Each structure stands twice: as C-alpha cells, then as structure tokens.
mmCIF file with all atom_site columns, C-alpha atoms in Angstrom:
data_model
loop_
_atom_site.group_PDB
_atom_site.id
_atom_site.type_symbol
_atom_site.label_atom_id
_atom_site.label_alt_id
_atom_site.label_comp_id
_atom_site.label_asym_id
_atom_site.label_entity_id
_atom_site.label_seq_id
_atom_site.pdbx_PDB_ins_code
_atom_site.Cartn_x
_atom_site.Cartn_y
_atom_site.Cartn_z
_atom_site.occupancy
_atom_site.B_iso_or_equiv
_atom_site.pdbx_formal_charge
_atom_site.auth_seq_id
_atom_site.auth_comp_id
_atom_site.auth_asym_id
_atom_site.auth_atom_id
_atom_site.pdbx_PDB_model_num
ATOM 1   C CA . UNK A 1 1   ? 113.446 97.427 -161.364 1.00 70.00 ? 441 UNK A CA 1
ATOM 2   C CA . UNK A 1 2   ? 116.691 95.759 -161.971 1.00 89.00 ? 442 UNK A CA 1
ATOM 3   C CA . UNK A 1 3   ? 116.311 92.055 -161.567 1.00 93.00 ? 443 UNK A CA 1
ATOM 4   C CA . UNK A 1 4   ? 118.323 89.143 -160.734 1.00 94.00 ? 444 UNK A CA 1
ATOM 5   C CA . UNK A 1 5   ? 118.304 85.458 -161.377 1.00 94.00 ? 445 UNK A CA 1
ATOM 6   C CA . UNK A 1 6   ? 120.371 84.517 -158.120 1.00 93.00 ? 446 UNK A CA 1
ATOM 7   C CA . UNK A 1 7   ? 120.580 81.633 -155.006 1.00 95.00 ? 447 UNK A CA 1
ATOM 8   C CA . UNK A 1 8   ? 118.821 82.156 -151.483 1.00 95.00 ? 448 UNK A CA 1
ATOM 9   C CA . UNK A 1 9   ? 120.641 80.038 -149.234 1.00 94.00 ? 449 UNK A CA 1
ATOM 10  C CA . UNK A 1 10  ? 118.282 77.696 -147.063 1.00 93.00 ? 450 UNK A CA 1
ATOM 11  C CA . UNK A 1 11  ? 118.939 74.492 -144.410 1.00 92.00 ? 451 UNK A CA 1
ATOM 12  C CA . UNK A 1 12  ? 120.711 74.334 -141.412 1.00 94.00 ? 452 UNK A CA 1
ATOM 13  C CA . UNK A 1 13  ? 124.710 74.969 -140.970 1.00 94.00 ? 453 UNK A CA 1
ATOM 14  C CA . UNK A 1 14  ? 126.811 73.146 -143.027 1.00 94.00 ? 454 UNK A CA 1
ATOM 15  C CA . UNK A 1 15  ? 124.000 71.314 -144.762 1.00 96.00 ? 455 UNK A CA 1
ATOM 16  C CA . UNK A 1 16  ? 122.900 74.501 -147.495 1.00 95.00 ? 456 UNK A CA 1
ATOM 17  C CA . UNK A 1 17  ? 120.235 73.902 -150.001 1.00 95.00 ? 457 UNK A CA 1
ATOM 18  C CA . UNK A 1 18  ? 119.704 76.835 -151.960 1.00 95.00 ? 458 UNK A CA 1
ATOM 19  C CA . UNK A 1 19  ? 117.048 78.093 -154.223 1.00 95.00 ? 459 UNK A CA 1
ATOM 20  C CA . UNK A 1 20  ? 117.230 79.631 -157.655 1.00 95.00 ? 460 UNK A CA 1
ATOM 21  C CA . UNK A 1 21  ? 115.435 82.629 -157.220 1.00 95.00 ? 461 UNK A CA 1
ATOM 22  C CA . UNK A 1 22  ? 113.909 85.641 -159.605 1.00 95.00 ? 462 UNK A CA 1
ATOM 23  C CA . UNK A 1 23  ? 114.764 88.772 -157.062 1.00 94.00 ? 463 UNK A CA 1
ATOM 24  C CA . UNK A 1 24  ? 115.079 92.513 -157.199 1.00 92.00 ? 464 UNK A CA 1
ATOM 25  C CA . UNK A 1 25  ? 118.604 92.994 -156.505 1.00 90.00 ? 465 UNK A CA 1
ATOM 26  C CA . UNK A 1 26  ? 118.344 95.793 -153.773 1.00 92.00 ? 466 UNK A CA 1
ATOM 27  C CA . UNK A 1 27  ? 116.341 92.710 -152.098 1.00 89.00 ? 467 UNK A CA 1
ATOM 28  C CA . UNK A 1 28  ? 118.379 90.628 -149.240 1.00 88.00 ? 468 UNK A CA 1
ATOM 29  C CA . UNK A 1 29  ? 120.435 87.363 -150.696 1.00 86.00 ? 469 UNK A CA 1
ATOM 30  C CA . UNK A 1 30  ? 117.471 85.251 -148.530 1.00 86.00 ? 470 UNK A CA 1
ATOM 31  C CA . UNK A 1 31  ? 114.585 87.744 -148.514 1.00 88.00 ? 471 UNK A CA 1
ATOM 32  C CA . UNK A 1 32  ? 111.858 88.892 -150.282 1.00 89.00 ? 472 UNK A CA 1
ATOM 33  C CA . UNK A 1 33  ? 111.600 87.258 -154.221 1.00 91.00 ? 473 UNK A CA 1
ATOM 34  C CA . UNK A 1 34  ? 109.720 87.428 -156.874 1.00 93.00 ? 474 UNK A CA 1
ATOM 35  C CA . UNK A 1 35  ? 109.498 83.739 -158.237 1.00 93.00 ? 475 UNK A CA 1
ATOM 36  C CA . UNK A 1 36  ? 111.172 80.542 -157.129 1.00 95.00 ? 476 UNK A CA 1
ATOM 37  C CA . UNK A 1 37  ? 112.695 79.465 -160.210 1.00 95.00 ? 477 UNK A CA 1
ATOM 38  C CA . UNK A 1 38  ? 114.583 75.998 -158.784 1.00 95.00 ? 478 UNK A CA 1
ATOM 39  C CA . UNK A 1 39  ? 116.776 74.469 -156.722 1.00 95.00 ? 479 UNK A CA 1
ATOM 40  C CA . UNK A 1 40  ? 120.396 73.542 -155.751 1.00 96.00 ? 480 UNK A CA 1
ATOM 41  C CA . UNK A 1 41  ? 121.473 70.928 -153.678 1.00 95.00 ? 481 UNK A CA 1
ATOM 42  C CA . UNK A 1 42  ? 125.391 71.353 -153.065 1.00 94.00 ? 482 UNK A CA 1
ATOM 43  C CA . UNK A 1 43  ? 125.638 68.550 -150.841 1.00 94.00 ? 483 UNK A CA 1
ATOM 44  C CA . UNK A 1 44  ? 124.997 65.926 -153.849 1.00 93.00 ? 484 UNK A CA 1
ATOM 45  C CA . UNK A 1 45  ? 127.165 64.598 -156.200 1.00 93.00 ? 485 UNK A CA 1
ATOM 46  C CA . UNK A 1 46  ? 127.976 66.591 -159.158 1.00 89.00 ? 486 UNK A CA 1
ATOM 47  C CA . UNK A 1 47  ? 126.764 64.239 -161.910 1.00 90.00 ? 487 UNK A CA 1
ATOM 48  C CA . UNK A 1 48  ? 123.640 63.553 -160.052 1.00 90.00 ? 488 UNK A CA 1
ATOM 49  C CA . UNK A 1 49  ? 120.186 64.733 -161.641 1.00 89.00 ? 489 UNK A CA 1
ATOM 50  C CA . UNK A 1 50  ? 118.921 65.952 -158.246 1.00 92.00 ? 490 UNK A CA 1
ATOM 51  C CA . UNK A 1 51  ? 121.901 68.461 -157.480 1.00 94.00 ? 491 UNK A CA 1
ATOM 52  C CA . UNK A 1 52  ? 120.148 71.410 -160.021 1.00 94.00 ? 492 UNK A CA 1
ATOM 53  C CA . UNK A 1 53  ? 116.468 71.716 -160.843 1.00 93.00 ? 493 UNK A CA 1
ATOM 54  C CA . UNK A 1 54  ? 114.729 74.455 -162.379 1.00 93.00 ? 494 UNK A CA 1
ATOM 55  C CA . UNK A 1 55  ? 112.427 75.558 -164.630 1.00 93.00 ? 495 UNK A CA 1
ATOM 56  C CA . UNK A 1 56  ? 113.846 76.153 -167.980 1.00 93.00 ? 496 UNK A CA 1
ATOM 57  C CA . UNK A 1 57  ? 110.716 77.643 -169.192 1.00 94.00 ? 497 UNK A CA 1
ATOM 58  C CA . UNK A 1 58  ? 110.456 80.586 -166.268 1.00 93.00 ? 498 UNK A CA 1
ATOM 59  C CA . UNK A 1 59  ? 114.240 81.171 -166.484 1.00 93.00 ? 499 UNK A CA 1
ATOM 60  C CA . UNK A 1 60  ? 113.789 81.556 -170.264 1.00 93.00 ? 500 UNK A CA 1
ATOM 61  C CA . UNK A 1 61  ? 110.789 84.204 -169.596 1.00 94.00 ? 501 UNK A CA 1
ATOM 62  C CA . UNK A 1 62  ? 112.879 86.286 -166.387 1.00 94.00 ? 502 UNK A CA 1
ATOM 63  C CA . UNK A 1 63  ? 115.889 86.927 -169.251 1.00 93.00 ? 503 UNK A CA 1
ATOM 64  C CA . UNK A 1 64  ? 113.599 87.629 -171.647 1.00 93.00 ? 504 UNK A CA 1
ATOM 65  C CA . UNK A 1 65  ? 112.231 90.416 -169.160 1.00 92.00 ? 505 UNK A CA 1
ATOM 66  C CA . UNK A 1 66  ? 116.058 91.498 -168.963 1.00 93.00 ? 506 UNK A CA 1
ATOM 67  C CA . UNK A 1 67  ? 116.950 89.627 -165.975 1.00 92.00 ? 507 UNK A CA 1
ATOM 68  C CA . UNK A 1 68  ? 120.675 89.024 -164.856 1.00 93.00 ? 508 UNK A CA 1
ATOM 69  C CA . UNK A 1 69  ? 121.728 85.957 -163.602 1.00 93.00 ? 509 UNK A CA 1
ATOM 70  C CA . UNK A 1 70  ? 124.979 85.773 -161.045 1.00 91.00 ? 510 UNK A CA 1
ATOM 71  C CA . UNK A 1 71  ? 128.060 83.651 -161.848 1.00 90.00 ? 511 UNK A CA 1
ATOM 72  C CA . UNK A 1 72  ? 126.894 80.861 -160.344 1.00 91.00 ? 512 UNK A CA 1
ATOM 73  C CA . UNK A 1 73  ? 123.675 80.893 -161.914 1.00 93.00 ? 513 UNK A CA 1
ATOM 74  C CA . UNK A 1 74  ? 124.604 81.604 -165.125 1.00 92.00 ? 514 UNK A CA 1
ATOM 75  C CA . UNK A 1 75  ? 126.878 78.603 -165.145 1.00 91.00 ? 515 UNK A CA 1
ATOM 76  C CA . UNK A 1 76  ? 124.048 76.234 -164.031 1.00 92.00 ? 516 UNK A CA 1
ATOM 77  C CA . UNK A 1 77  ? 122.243 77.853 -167.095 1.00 93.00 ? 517 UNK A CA 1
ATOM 78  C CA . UNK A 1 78  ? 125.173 77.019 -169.623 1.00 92.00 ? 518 UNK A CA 1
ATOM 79  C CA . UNK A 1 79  ? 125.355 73.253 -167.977 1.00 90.00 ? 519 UNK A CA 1
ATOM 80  C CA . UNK A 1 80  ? 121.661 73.199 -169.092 1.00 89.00 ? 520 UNK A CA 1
ATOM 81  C CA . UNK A 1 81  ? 122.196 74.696 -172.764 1.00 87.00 ? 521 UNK A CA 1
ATOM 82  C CA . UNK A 1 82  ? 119.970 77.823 -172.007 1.00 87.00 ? 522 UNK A CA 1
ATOM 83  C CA . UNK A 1 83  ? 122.671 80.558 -172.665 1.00 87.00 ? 523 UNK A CA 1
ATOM 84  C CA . UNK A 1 84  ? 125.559 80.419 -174.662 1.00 86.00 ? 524 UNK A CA 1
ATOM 85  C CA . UNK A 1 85  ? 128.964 79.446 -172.884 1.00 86.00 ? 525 UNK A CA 1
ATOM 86  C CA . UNK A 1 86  ? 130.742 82.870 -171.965 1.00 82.00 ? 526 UNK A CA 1
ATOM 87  C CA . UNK A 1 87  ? 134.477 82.664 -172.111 1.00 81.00 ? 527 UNK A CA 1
ATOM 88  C CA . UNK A 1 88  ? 135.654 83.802 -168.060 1.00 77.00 ? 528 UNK A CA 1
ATOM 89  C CA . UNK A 1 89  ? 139.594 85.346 -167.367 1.00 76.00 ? 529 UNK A CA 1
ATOM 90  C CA . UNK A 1 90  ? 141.252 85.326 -163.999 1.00 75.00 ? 530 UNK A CA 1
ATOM 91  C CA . UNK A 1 91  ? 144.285 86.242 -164.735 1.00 72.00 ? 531 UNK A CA 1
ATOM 92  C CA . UNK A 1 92  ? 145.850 86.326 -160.937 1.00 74.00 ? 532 UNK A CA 1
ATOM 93  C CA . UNK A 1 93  ? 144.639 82.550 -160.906 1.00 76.00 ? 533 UNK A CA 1
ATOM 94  C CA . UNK A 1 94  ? 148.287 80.737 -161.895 1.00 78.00 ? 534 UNK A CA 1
ATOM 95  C CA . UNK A 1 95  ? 149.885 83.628 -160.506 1.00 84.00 ? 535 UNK A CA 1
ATOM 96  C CA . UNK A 1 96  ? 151.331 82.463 -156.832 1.00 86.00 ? 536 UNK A CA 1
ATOM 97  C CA . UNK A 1 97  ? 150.404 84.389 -153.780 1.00 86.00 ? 537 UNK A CA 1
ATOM 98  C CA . UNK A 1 98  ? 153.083 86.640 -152.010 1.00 90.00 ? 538 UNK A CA 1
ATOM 99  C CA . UNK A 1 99  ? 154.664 84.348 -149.849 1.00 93.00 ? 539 UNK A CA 1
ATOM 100 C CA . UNK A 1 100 ? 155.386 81.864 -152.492 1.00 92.00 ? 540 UNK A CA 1
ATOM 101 C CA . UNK A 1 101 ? 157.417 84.852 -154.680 1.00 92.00 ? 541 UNK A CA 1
ATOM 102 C CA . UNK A 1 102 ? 159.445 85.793 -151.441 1.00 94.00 ? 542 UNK A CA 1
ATOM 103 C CA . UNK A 1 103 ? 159.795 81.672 -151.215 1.00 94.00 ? 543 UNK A CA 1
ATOM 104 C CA . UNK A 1 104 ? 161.256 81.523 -154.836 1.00 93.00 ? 544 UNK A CA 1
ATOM 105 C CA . UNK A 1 105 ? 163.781 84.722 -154.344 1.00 93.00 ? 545 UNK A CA 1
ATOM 106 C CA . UNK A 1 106 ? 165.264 83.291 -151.458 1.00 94.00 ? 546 UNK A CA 1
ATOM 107 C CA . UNK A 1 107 ? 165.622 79.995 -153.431 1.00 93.00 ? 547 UNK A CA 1
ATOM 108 C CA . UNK A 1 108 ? 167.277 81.664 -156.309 1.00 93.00 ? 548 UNK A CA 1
ATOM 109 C CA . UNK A 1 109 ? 169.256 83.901 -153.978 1.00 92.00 ? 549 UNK A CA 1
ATOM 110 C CA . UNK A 1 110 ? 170.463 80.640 -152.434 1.00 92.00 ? 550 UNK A CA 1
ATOM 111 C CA . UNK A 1 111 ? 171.387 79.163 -156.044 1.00 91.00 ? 551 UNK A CA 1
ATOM 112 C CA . UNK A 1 112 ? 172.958 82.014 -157.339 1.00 91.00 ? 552 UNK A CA 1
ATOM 113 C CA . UNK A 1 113 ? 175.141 82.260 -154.150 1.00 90.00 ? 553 UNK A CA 1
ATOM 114 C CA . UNK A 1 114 ? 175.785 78.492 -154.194 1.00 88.00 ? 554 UNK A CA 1
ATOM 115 C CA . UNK A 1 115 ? 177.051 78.663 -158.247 1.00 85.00 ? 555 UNK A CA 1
ATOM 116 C CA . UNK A 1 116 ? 179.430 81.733 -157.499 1.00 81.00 ? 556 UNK A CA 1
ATOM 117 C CA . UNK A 1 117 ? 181.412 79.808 -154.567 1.00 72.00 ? 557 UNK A CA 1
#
C-alpha cells in the first residue's frame, strides 16, 4: 500500500483548515485516512504556534513505515526539524512569462530603431 503523509482540506469556503493526514494515496484528497496526524490553520499568522500542530512522534513512525509526505507537508516537517532540509529548483521561476518577452522585443526593437535614426 503506498502511503502518504498529505492535507485534507476542511471548513467552509474561504475559511480552510486542513488536517495532516496518514492516507493511502489512491484514497480521495478529503476521504477515507488512516490516522490524523495534525493540523493546519492557513488563516493564522505565520509565526504563530497555532498555525501547524502535529504529532512528531506518529509522523516519525508513518516514515519509518515508508510513508511519503507531499511538498507541503514535507516543508512543515523541515520547519519542525524532523527531516533534513531538501534543496528545491524551479528553474522557469525568474524566467518571465510570454507576454513579458514579446514586451521586451518590442522595447529593444524600438531602441535599436531609435539609435540608427
């Protein structure tokens, strides 16, 4: 069974409150789960105590049994100093979108026409 340490989205709209769950990953992102591990609380502010809880003891036991937590999870677990800090690339992040490369030819079109006159 391949398992996942994951959120299940909870509250109403646009007030979430998720819960850190221990799931089988063909599960649904809110249905059936194993274990409820903790909680997140978005809505909080980001240096408050309240915005993650979970127990570090369970999470430590559901990795142990080989389980894989999702991006978001696992960076909860490196803010708490249970897994290692894993070095992340997006390399199309400073890259501008298309609109802003047509933006910057016409620009230097413009430039290059305005330095030849």
């Amino acid at each position: 069974m391949a398992m996942k340490i994951r959120l299940a989205r909870g509250g109403s709209k646009k007030r979430p409150h998720y819960a850190i769950v221990a799931s089988d990953s063909r599960m649904p992102r809110d249905g059936r789960f194993i274990e409820k591990l903790g909680t997140y609380n978005p809505l909080l502010a980001k240096d408050s105590e309240d915005r993650v809880k979970m127990d570090v003891e369970r999470v430590k036991h559901w990795l142990g049994q080989g389980a894989q937590p999702t991006d978001r999870v696992a960076r909860f677990l490196e803010a708490a100093g249970v897994t290692e800090k894993t070095e992340r690339k997006n390399l199309k992040k400073a890259e501008p979108g298309k609109k802003a490369k047509a933006r910057a030819e016409e620009r230097a079109k413009k430039a290059a026409a305005a330095t030849a006159e």
